[in-house]
mmCIF file of C-alpha atoms in Angstrom:
data_model
loop_
_atom_site.group_PDB
_atom_site.id
_atom_site.type_symbol
_atom_site.label_atom_id
_atom_site.label_comp_id
_atom_site.label_asym_id
_atom_site.label_seq_id
_atom_site.Cartn_x
_atom_site.Cartn_y
_atom_site.Cartn_z
ATOM 1 C CA MET A 201 -7.519 -35.992 25.597
ATOM 2 C CA THR A 202 -7.687 -32.184 25.712
ATOM 3 C CA ALA A 203 -10.950 -30.640 26.830
ATOM 4 C CA ASP A 204 -10.768 -27.576 24.576
ATOM 5 C CA THR A 205 -8.798 -26.594 21.505
ATOM 6 C CA ILE A 206 -8.928 -23.023 20.215
ATOM 7 C CA LEU A 207 -8.818 -22.696 16.434
ATOM 8 C CA LEU A 208 -7.713 -19.229 15.391
ATOM 9 C CA VAL A 209 -8.975 -18.514 11.861
ATOM 10 C CA GLY A 210 -7.132 -15.925 9.798
ATOM 11 C CA HIS A 211 -8.160 -14.671 6.398
ATOM 12 C CA GLY A 212 -4.913 -15.506 4.649
ATOM 13 C CA SER A 213 -2.955 -13.416 2.170
ATOM 14 C CA ARG A 214 -0.950 -13.844 -0.997
ATOM 15 C CA GLU A 215 1.712 -11.856 0.831
ATOM 16 C CA LYS A 216 3.595 -14.477 2.856
ATOM 17 C CA SER A 217 4.550 -12.004 5.564
ATOM 18 C CA GLY A 218 0.876 -11.512 6.371
ATOM 19 C CA ASN A 219 0.364 -15.210 7.124
ATOM 20 C CA ASP A 220 3.670 -15.336 8.997
ATOM 21 C CA GLU A 221 2.435 -12.535 11.230
ATOM 22 C CA ILE A 222 -0.641 -14.554 12.157
ATOM 23 C CA PHE A 223 1.561 -17.491 13.127
ATOM 24 C CA ALA A 224 3.649 -15.098 15.230
ATOM 25 C CA PHE A 225 0.468 -13.683 16.757
ATOM 26 C CA ALA A 226 -0.671 -17.185 17.715
ATOM 27 C CA GLU A 227 2.714 -17.884 19.308
ATOM 28 C CA GLN A 228 2.471 -14.714 21.389
ATOM 29 C CA TRP A 229 -1.042 -15.715 22.397
ATOM 30 C CA ARG A 230 0.231 -19.113 23.563
ATOM 31 C CA HIS A 231 2.728 -17.328 25.793
ATOM 32 C CA ARG A 232 -0.077 -15.180 27.195
ATOM 33 C CA GLN A 233 -2.239 -18.261 27.808
ATOM 34 C CA PRO A 234 0.138 -21.182 28.418
ATOM 35 C CA GLY A 235 -2.701 -23.456 29.501
ATOM 36 C CA TRP A 236 -4.551 -23.122 26.196
ATOM 37 C CA ARG A 237 -4.081 -25.329 23.152
ATOM 38 C CA ILE A 238 -4.184 -22.963 20.167
ATOM 39 C CA GLU A 239 -4.194 -24.047 16.508
ATOM 40 C CA VAL A 240 -4.170 -21.813 13.418
ATOM 41 C CA CYS A 241 -5.771 -22.063 9.985
ATOM 42 C CA PHE A 242 -6.680 -19.779 7.099
ATOM 43 C CA ILE A 243 -9.724 -19.272 4.927
ATOM 44 C CA GLU A 244 -7.570 -19.063 1.817
ATOM 45 C CA PHE A 245 -4.047 -18.507 0.481
ATOM 46 C CA SER A 246 -2.506 -21.130 2.759
ATOM 47 C CA GLU A 247 -1.904 -24.860 2.859
ATOM 48 C CA ILE A 248 -3.478 -24.925 6.322
ATOM 49 C CA THR A 249 -7.050 -24.718 5.114
ATOM 50 C CA MET A 250 -10.180 -24.575 7.237
ATOM 51 C CA SER A 251 -10.642 -28.309 6.778
ATOM 52 C CA GLU A 252 -7.080 -29.062 7.866
ATOM 53 C CA GLY A 253 -7.249 -26.665 10.794
ATOM 54 C CA LEU A 254 -10.502 -28.156 12.039
ATOM 55 C CA ARG A 255 -9.036 -31.643 11.723
ATOM 56 C CA ARG A 256 -5.970 -30.698 13.749
ATOM 57 C CA ALA A 257 -8.063 -28.945 16.375
ATOM 58 C CA ALA A 258 -10.539 -31.828 16.690
ATOM 59 C CA THR A 259 -7.863 -34.484 17.060
ATOM 60 C CA GLY A 260 -7.606 -35.328 20.743
ATOM 61 C CA ALA A 261 -10.135 -32.679 21.792
ATOM 62 C CA GLU A 262 -13.600 -32.845 23.284
ATOM 63 C CA ARG A 263 -14.511 -29.363 22.110
ATOM 64 C CA VAL A 264 -13.210 -26.965 19.464
ATOM 65 C CA LEU A 265 -13.657 -23.232 19.945
ATOM 66 C CA VAL A 266 -13.489 -21.577 16.526
ATOM 67 C CA VAL A 267 -12.377 -17.955 16.872
ATOM 68 C CA PRO A 268 -12.176 -15.779 13.726
ATOM 69 C CA LEU A 269 -9.310 -13.306 13.677
ATOM 70 C CA ILE A 270 -11.315 -11.063 11.375
ATOM 71 C CA LEU A 271 -12.512 -7.494 11.893
ATOM 72 C CA ASN A 272 -15.751 -7.355 9.901
ATOM 73 C CA ALA A 273 -18.444 -9.933 9.229
ATOM 74 C CA ALA A 274 -18.906 -10.437 5.503
ATOM 75 C CA GLY A 275 -19.110 -13.584 3.378
ATOM 76 C CA HIS A 276 -16.183 -15.391 4.983
ATOM 77 C CA VAL A 277 -17.525 -15.023 8.513
ATOM 78 C CA LYS A 278 -21.173 -15.550 7.626
ATOM 79 C CA MET A 279 -20.832 -18.340 5.073
ATOM 80 C CA ASP A 280 -17.410 -19.913 4.636
ATOM 81 C CA ILE A 281 -16.423 -20.592 8.233
ATOM 82 C CA PRO A 282 -19.851 -21.940 9.321
ATOM 83 C CA GLN A 283 -19.957 -24.259 6.296
ATOM 84 C CA ALA A 284 -16.502 -25.590 7.113
ATOM 85 C CA ILE A 285 -17.645 -26.180 10.689
ATOM 86 C CA ASP A 286 -20.675 -28.073 9.398
ATOM 87 C CA GLY A 287 -18.327 -30.350 7.463
ATOM 88 C CA ALA A 288 -16.186 -30.918 10.557
ATOM 89 C CA ARG A 289 -19.233 -31.825 12.641
ATOM 90 C CA LEU A 290 -19.996 -34.606 10.196
ATOM 91 C CA LYS A 291 -16.405 -35.870 10.245
ATOM 92 C CA PHE A 292 -16.017 -35.620 14.030
ATOM 93 C CA PRO A 293 -19.463 -36.342 15.511
ATOM 94 C CA ASN A 294 -18.054 -36.824 19.013
ATOM 95 C CA VAL A 295 -16.455 -33.366 19.105
ATOM 96 C CA GLN A 296 -18.436 -30.241 19.927
ATOM 97 C CA PHE A 297 -17.709 -27.214 17.737
ATOM 98 C CA LEU A 298 -18.505 -23.714 18.994
ATOM 99 C CA TYR A 299 -18.143 -20.620 16.821
ATOM 100 C CA ALA A 300 -17.336 -17.230 18.369
ATOM 101 C CA PRO A 301 -18.246 -13.866 16.822
ATOM 102 C CA HIS A 302 -15.679 -11.911 14.822
ATOM 103 C CA LEU A 303 -13.816 -9.007 16.420
ATOM 104 C CA THR A 304 -16.365 -6.377 15.294
ATOM 105 C CA ALA A 305 -16.545 -2.630 15.995
ATOM 106 C CA CYS A 306 -16.079 -2.176 19.725
ATOM 107 C CA GLU A 307 -14.268 -0.266 22.457
ATOM 108 C CA HIS A 308 -11.141 -2.398 22.032
ATOM 109 C CA ILE A 309 -10.772 -1.369 18.392
ATOM 110 C CA LEU A 310 -11.638 2.236 19.207
ATOM 111 C CA SER A 311 -8.828 2.322 21.771
ATOM 112 C CA ILE A 312 -6.324 1.216 19.121
ATOM 113 C CA LEU A 313 -7.574 3.800 16.626
ATOM 114 C CA LYS A 314 -7.373 6.607 19.176
ATOM 115 C CA ARG A 315 -3.848 5.635 20.191
ATOM 116 C CA ARG A 316 -2.738 5.366 16.559
ATOM 117 C CA LEU A 317 -4.281 8.752 15.768
ATOM 118 C CA LYS A 318 -2.643 10.403 18.767
ATOM 119 C CA GLY A 319 0.751 9.100 17.667
ATOM 120 C CA ALA A 320 0.170 10.316 14.107
ATOM 121 C CA MET A 321 -0.758 13.792 15.323
ATOM 122 C CA GLN A 322 2.412 14.017 17.371
ATOM 123 C CA ALA A 323 4.421 13.250 14.227
ATOM 124 C CA LEU A 324 2.838 16.073 12.222
ATOM 125 C CA ASP A 325 4.274 19.578 11.982
ATOM 126 C CA MET A 326 1.050 21.264 13.077
ATOM 127 C CA PRO A 327 -0.941 18.935 15.350
ATOM 128 C CA ASP A 328 -4.185 20.865 14.937
ATOM 129 C CA PRO A 329 -7.130 18.425 14.757
ATOM 130 C CA THR A 330 -9.445 21.062 13.291
ATOM 131 C CA LEU A 331 -7.225 21.256 10.201
ATOM 132 C CA THR A 332 -6.300 17.565 10.112
ATOM 133 C CA GLY A 333 -8.610 15.221 8.276
ATOM 134 C CA VAL A 334 -8.777 11.516 9.113
ATOM 135 C CA VAL A 335 -9.507 8.723 6.646
ATOM 136 C CA ILE A 336 -10.264 5.276 8.057
ATOM 137 C CA LEU A 337 -9.442 2.948 5.187
ATOM 138 C CA GLY A 338 -10.789 -0.601 5.133
ATOM 139 C CA ARG A 339 -10.975 -3.572 2.820
ATOM 140 C CA GLY A 340 -14.519 -2.951 1.673
ATOM 141 C CA SER A 341 -17.352 -5.426 1.228
ATOM 142 C CA SER A 342 -20.632 -5.763 -0.602
ATOM 143 C CA ASP A 343 -22.136 -6.667 2.781
ATOM 144 C CA ARG A 344 -23.725 -3.524 4.178
ATOM 145 C CA GLN A 345 -23.331 -4.671 7.774
ATOM 146 C CA ALA A 346 -19.572 -5.094 7.376
ATOM 147 C CA ASN A 347 -19.255 -1.611 5.898
ATOM 148 C CA GLY A 348 -21.606 -0.309 8.570
ATOM 149 C CA GLU A 349 -19.308 -1.533 11.328
ATOM 150 C CA MET A 350 -16.519 0.583 9.881
ATOM 151 C CA ALA A 351 -18.845 3.551 9.551
ATOM 152 C CA LYS A 352 -19.635 3.212 13.236
ATOM 153 C CA MET A 353 -15.940 3.264 14.101
ATOM 154 C CA ALA A 354 -15.425 6.407 12.018
ATOM 155 C CA ARG A 355 -18.237 8.122 13.905
ATOM 156 C CA TRP A 356 -16.860 6.982 17.251
ATOM 157 C CA VAL A 357 -13.438 8.425 16.402
ATOM 158 C CA MET A 358 -15.089 11.747 15.629
ATOM 159 C CA GLU A 359 -17.053 11.622 18.891
ATOM 160 C CA GLU A 360 -13.959 10.840 20.950
ATOM 161 C CA THR A 361 -11.534 13.351 19.396
ATOM 162 C CA ASP A 362 -11.426 16.994 18.298
ATOM 163 C CA HIS A 363 -11.215 16.092 14.613
ATOM 164 C CA GLU A 364 -14.035 17.685 12.658
ATOM 165 C CA LEU A 365 -13.620 15.542 9.568
ATOM 166 C CA VAL A 366 -13.342 11.744 9.853
ATOM 167 C CA ASP A 367 -14.079 10.021 6.563
ATOM 168 C CA LEU A 368 -14.476 6.399 5.561
ATOM 169 C CA ALA A 369 -12.876 4.898 2.452
ATOM 170 C CA PHE A 370 -12.300 1.441 1.000
ATOM 171 C CA THR A 371 -9.553 -0.244 -0.990
ATOM 172 C CA GLY A 372 -12.015 -2.154 -3.180
ATOM 173 C CA ILE A 373 -15.492 -3.528 -3.855
ATOM 174 C CA THR A 374 -17.347 -0.458 -2.610
ATOM 175 C CA TYR A 375 -16.921 3.306 -2.458
ATOM 176 C CA PRO A 376 -15.601 5.891 -1.759
ATOM 177 C CA ARG A 377 -11.961 5.128 -2.465
ATOM 178 C CA LEU A 378 -9.066 6.818 -0.704
ATOM 179 C CA GLU A 379 -8.410 9.268 -3.537
ATOM 180 C CA LYS A 380 -11.991 10.558 -3.457
ATOM 181 C CA ALA A 381 -11.948 10.965 0.326
ATOM 182 C CA VAL A 382 -8.709 12.962 0.163
ATOM 183 C CA GLN A 383 -10.097 15.114 -2.645
ATOM 184 C CA ARG A 384 -13.057 15.971 -0.432
ATOM 185 C CA GLN A 385 -10.856 16.785 2.526
ATOM 186 C CA SER A 386 -8.675 19.017 0.386
ATOM 187 C CA LEU A 387 -11.714 20.940 -0.857
ATOM 188 C CA LEU A 388 -12.869 21.381 2.741
ATOM 189 C CA GLY A 389 -9.605 23.036 3.704
ATOM 190 C CA MET A 390 -7.703 20.283 5.482
ATOM 191 C CA THR A 391 -3.967 20.992 5.502
ATOM 192 C CA GLN A 392 -3.022 17.590 6.932
ATOM 193 C CA VAL A 393 -4.473 14.100 6.444
ATOM 194 C CA VAL A 394 -4.007 10.985 8.552
ATOM 195 C CA VAL A 395 -4.720 7.720 6.704
ATOM 196 C CA MET A 396 -5.597 4.898 9.116
ATOM 197 C CA PRO A 397 -5.618 1.379 7.591
ATOM 198 C CA TYR A 398 -8.385 -0.691 9.196
ATOM 199 C CA TYR A 399 -6.477 -3.963 8.901
ATOM 200 C CA LEU A 400 -5.125 -6.544 11.305
ATOM 201 C CA PHE A 401 -1.979 -7.702 9.509
ATOM 202 C CA ASN A 402 0.192 -7.060 6.504
ATOM 203 C CA GLY A 403 -0.876 -8.106 3.020
ATOM 204 C CA THR A 404 -1.025 -6.999 -0.581
ATOM 205 C CA LEU A 405 -3.708 -4.403 0.182
ATOM 206 C CA VAL A 406 -1.735 -2.871 3.043
ATOM 207 C CA GLU A 407 1.282 -2.558 0.773
ATOM 208 C CA ARG A 408 -0.946 -0.966 -1.870
ATOM 209 C CA ILE A 409 -2.104 1.612 0.692
ATOM 210 C CA ASP A 410 1.512 2.629 1.320
ATOM 211 C CA ARG A 411 1.964 3.230 -2.399
ATOM 212 C CA GLN A 412 -1.283 5.196 -2.612
ATOM 213 C CA VAL A 413 -0.259 7.503 0.209
ATOM 214 C CA GLU A 414 3.053 8.193 -1.514
ATOM 215 C CA ASN A 415 1.200 9.060 -4.718
ATOM 216 C CA LEU A 416 -1.145 11.383 -2.827
ATOM 217 C CA LYS A 417 1.820 13.291 -1.453
ATOM 218 C CA THR A 418 2.761 14.082 -5.039
ATOM 219 C CA GLN A 419 -0.788 14.959 -6.096
ATOM 220 C CA TYR A 420 -1.389 17.250 -3.111
ATOM 221 C CA PRO A 421 1.960 18.879 -2.285
ATOM 222 C CA ALA A 422 0.288 21.461 -0.027
ATOM 223 C CA ILE A 423 -1.104 18.743 2.269
ATOM 224 C CA ARG A 424 0.995 16.913 4.835
ATOM 225 C CA PHE A 425 0.189 13.178 4.842
ATOM 226 C CA THR A 426 0.933 10.493 7.365
ATOM 227 C CA SER A 427 -0.395 6.959 7.767
ATOM 228 C CA THR A 428 -0.664 4.635 10.735
ATOM 229 C CA ALA A 429 0.167 0.968 11.165
ATOM 230 C CA TYR A 430 -2.299 -1.896 11.050
ATOM 231 C CA PHE A 431 -3.577 -3.328 14.359
ATOM 232 C CA GLY A 432 -1.877 -6.707 14.501
ATOM 233 C CA PHE A 433 -0.206 -7.303 17.813
ATOM 234 C CA GLU A 434 -1.874 -4.663 19.982
ATOM 235 C CA ARG A 435 -2.896 -5.896 23.428
ATOM 236 C CA GLU A 436 -6.550 -5.068 22.773
ATOM 237 C CA ILE A 437 -6.701 -7.696 20.034
ATOM 238 C CA PHE A 438 -5.449 -10.370 22.410
ATOM 239 C CA GLU A 439 -7.853 -9.194 25.110
ATOM 240 C CA LEU A 440 -10.804 -9.220 22.734
ATOM 241 C CA LEU A 441 -10.031 -12.764 21.571
ATOM 242 C CA GLU A 442 -9.648 -13.885 25.174
ATOM 243 C CA GLU A 443 -13.069 -12.454 25.938
ATOM 244 C CA ARG A 444 -14.479 -14.441 23.021
ATOM 245 C CA VAL A 445 -12.903 -17.668 24.289
ATOM 246 C CA ASN A 446 -13.974 -17.164 27.887
ATOM 247 C CA ASP A 447 -17.530 -16.344 26.813
ATOM 248 C CA LEU A 448 -17.673 -19.592 24.844
ATOM 249 C CA LYS A 449 -16.310 -21.571 27.770
ATOM 250 C CA ARG A 450 -18.877 -20.236 30.205
ATOM 251 C CA GLY A 451 -21.715 -20.578 27.710
ATOM 252 C CA ALA A 452 -22.656 -16.918 27.562
ATOM 253 C CA PRO A 453 -25.746 -16.431 25.322
ATOM 254 C CA GLU A 454 -23.981 -13.772 23.258
ATOM 255 C CA SER A 455 -20.891 -15.897 22.751
ATOM 256 C CA LEU A 456 -22.080 -17.837 19.698
ATOM 257 C CA MET A 457 -21.756 -16.404 16.223
ATOM 258 C CA PRO A 458 -25.390 -16.069 15.007
ATOM 259 C CA CYS A 459 -24.534 -17.367 11.522
ATOM 260 C CA ASP A 460 -23.547 -20.762 12.937
ATOM 261 C CA GLY A 461 -26.678 -22.645 11.940
ATOM 262 C CA CYS A 462 -28.299 -19.568 10.452
ATOM 263 C CA LYS A 463 -31.463 -20.363 8.508
ATOM 264 C CA TYR A 464 -30.585 -17.821 5.810
ATOM 265 C CA ARG A 465 -27.160 -19.378 5.297
ATOM 266 C CA ALA A 466 -28.823 -22.794 5.121
ATOM 267 C CA PHE A 467 -31.067 -21.516 2.341
ATOM 268 C CA GLY A 468 -27.993 -20.277 0.487
ATOM 269 C CA VAL A 469 -26.276 -23.656 0.760
ATOM 270 C CA GLU A 470 -29.383 -25.445 -0.474
ATOM 271 C CA ASN A 471 -29.463 -23.153 -3.503
ATOM 272 C CA GLY A 472 -25.792 -23.315 -4.445
ATOM 273 C CA MET A 473 -24.810 -19.986 -2.914
ATOM 274 C CA GLY A 474 -21.956 -21.256 -0.774
ATOM 275 C CA GLY A 475 -18.781 -19.251 -0.327
ATOM 276 C CA HIS A 476 -15.080 -19.950 -0.646
ATOM 277 C CA HIS A 477 -13.956 -23.267 0.744
ATOM 278 C CA HIS A 478 -10.567 -23.925 -0.812
ATOM 279 C CA ASP A 479 -10.468 -27.398 0.739
ATOM 280 C CA ASP A 480 -12.428 -30.612 0.944
ATOM 281 C CA ALA A 481 -14.683 -29.803 3.887
ATOM 282 C CA VAL A 482 -17.702 -29.181 1.667
ATOM 283 C CA PRO A 483 -18.303 -28.857 -2.081
ATOM 284 C CA HIS A 484 -16.579 -25.851 -3.617
ATOM 285 C CA HIS A 485 -18.960 -23.184 -4.937
ATOM 286 C CA HIS A 486 -16.536 -20.311 -5.531
ATOM 287 C CA ALA A 487 -18.948 -17.429 -4.937
ATOM 288 C CA ASP A 488 -18.435 -13.809 -4.038
ATOM 289 C CA ASP A 489 -19.239 -12.457 -0.618
ATOM 290 C CA HIS A 490 -22.247 -10.659 -2.096
ATOM 291 C CA ALA A 491 -23.646 -13.613 -4.021
ATOM 292 C CA TYR A 492 -25.864 -14.655 -1.189
ATOM 293 C CA GLY A 493 -26.969 -11.190 -0.180
ATOM 294 C CA HIS A 494 -26.534 -11.993 3.490
ATOM 295 C CA GLY A 495 -27.517 -8.558 4.717
ATOM 296 C CA HIS A 496 -30.219 -9.474 7.207
ATOM 297 C CA ASP A 497 -29.963 -8.494 10.832
ATOM 298 C CA HIS A 498 -29.250 -11.267 13.283
ATOM 299 C CA GLY A 499 -32.186 -10.620 15.536
ATOM 300 C CA HIS A 500 -33.777 -13.941 14.636
ATOM 301 C CA ALA A 501 -33.665 -16.789 17.094
ATOM 302 C CA HIS A 502 -31.796 -20.048 16.637
ATOM 303 C CA ASP A 503 -33.561 -22.964 18.222
ATOM 304 C CA HIS A 504 -30.560 -25.206 17.640
ATOM 305 C CA PRO A 505 -27.213 -23.410 17.932
ATOM 306 C CA HIS A 506 -25.362 -26.426 16.489
ATOM 307 C CA PRO A 507 -27.768 -28.183 14.171
ATOM 308 C CA GLN A 508 -26.634 -31.061 12.012
ATOM 309 C CA VAL A 509 -29.569 -30.542 9.669
ATOM 310 C CA HIS A 510 -30.792 -27.108 8.685
ATOM 311 C CA ALA A 511 -34.379 -26.283 7.847
ATOM 312 C CA VAL A 512 -35.089 -24.245 4.755
ATOM 313 C CA VAL A 513 -37.449 -21.405 5.591
ATOM 314 C CA GLN A 514 -38.994 -18.537 3.727
ATOM 315 C CA ILE A 515 -36.547 -15.680 3.248
ATOM 316 C CA HIS A 516 -37.304 -11.985 2.991
ATOM 317 C CA SER A 517 -38.976 -11.092 -0.284
ATOM 318 C CA LYS A 518 -37.238 -8.566 -2.509
ATOM 319 C CA PRO A 519 -38.277 -6.609 -5.602
ATOM 320 C CA ALA A 520 -38.207 -8.606 -8.791
ATOM 321 C CA VAL A 521 -35.643 -6.297 -10.371
ATOM 322 C CA GLN A 522 -32.628 -5.082 -8.465
ATOM 323 C CA GLN A 523 -29.408 -3.423 -9.388
ATOM 324 C CA ALA A 524 -26.616 -5.900 -8.770
ATOM 325 C CA PRO A 525 -23.943 -4.817 -6.298
ATOM 326 C CA PRO A 526 -20.390 -4.306 -7.474
ATOM 327 C CA HIS A 527 -18.637 -7.590 -8.007
ATOM 328 C CA GLY A 528 -15.809 -8.331 -5.610
ATOM 329 C CA HIS A 529 -14.387 -11.114 -3.507
ATOM 330 C CA GLY A 530 -13.998 -9.244 -0.256
ATOM 331 C CA HIS A 531 -10.318 -10.185 0.091
ATOM 332 C CA ASP A 532 -7.009 -9.032 -1.163
ATOM 333 C CA HIS A 533 -7.363 -9.799 -4.846
ATOM 334 C CA PRO A 534 -5.731 -6.952 -6.746
ATOM 335 C CA HIS A 535 -8.291 -6.992 -9.544
ATOM 336 C CA GLU A 536 -11.782 -5.526 -9.623
ATOM 337 C CA HIS A 537 -14.354 -6.938 -11.970
ATOM 338 C CA LYS A 538 -16.716 -4.553 -13.691
ATOM 339 C CA HIS A 539 -19.365 -7.029 -14.741
ATOM 340 C CA ALA A 540 -22.486 -7.720 -12.719
ATOM 341 C CA HIS A 541 -24.226 -10.947 -11.976
ATOM 342 C CA PRO A 542 -27.587 -11.401 -13.623
#
């Protein structure tokens, strides 16, 4: 019997190399922490589903520490993973399941961005930050908190460097897009642009970014472009995950992901607003990451961090008529739907 099993949860990608990188990441992590039992699963685009990963982790363990290898908290982190954990708690009532927060905007991520940016500047012909625009380019979400975390990182990069123009752009779901950000920087007199993908591993969207940058070089021949690599195997990612695990082990109050047992998520489940499940852990309600509108702040208290039964409570009232947010799945689907939900 193993006391603890760590379940590393990746998003998953249609691009096989992206999933392979997460397996390689987990193997490197095992070498860093030889005393830890580390399992891997994916939210989608993999045969190792959340349900299967939780089953493997729970087998022979007293406690499972679920650690999302995800940068921003949108529908997957707030809905899909907690629902899968709820299903595992019913299947394995003698195993304790703890859910750590996602990686989030923090000093660890800032350190990677600064190092990437410094390397990009050294590769440019004229490493003048006052004439070099920066575009931090992320996946994009209909969850304002997820986009807000990226906005915070863009501001931090500006605060910590001499760059006068650090913009935020998204590959889908929300705006602005990379092309619009570069157009703005061109109009403001930037002669060089550094595109910084805000991604952990390879995937179809990362490959699309490479193609976009090549197209921009043709569209703006007077501007020198360069792009940086995704974060993947940087030591700060390992260190941040290790902090998450150690916080869970010592029972730190901030160590639990607030959405594990969240009353707003419970309301969504009760009303058929569940997220992607792609396995048999819970009923499949293929919904977008904006379908639930999980944009509340997590300042509310949780009386039971691991409840088996959730109470349905009154949620925040909203105007009767609202403009629907852009429809999108929050992951690396190449398509973008133009319709809106009623």
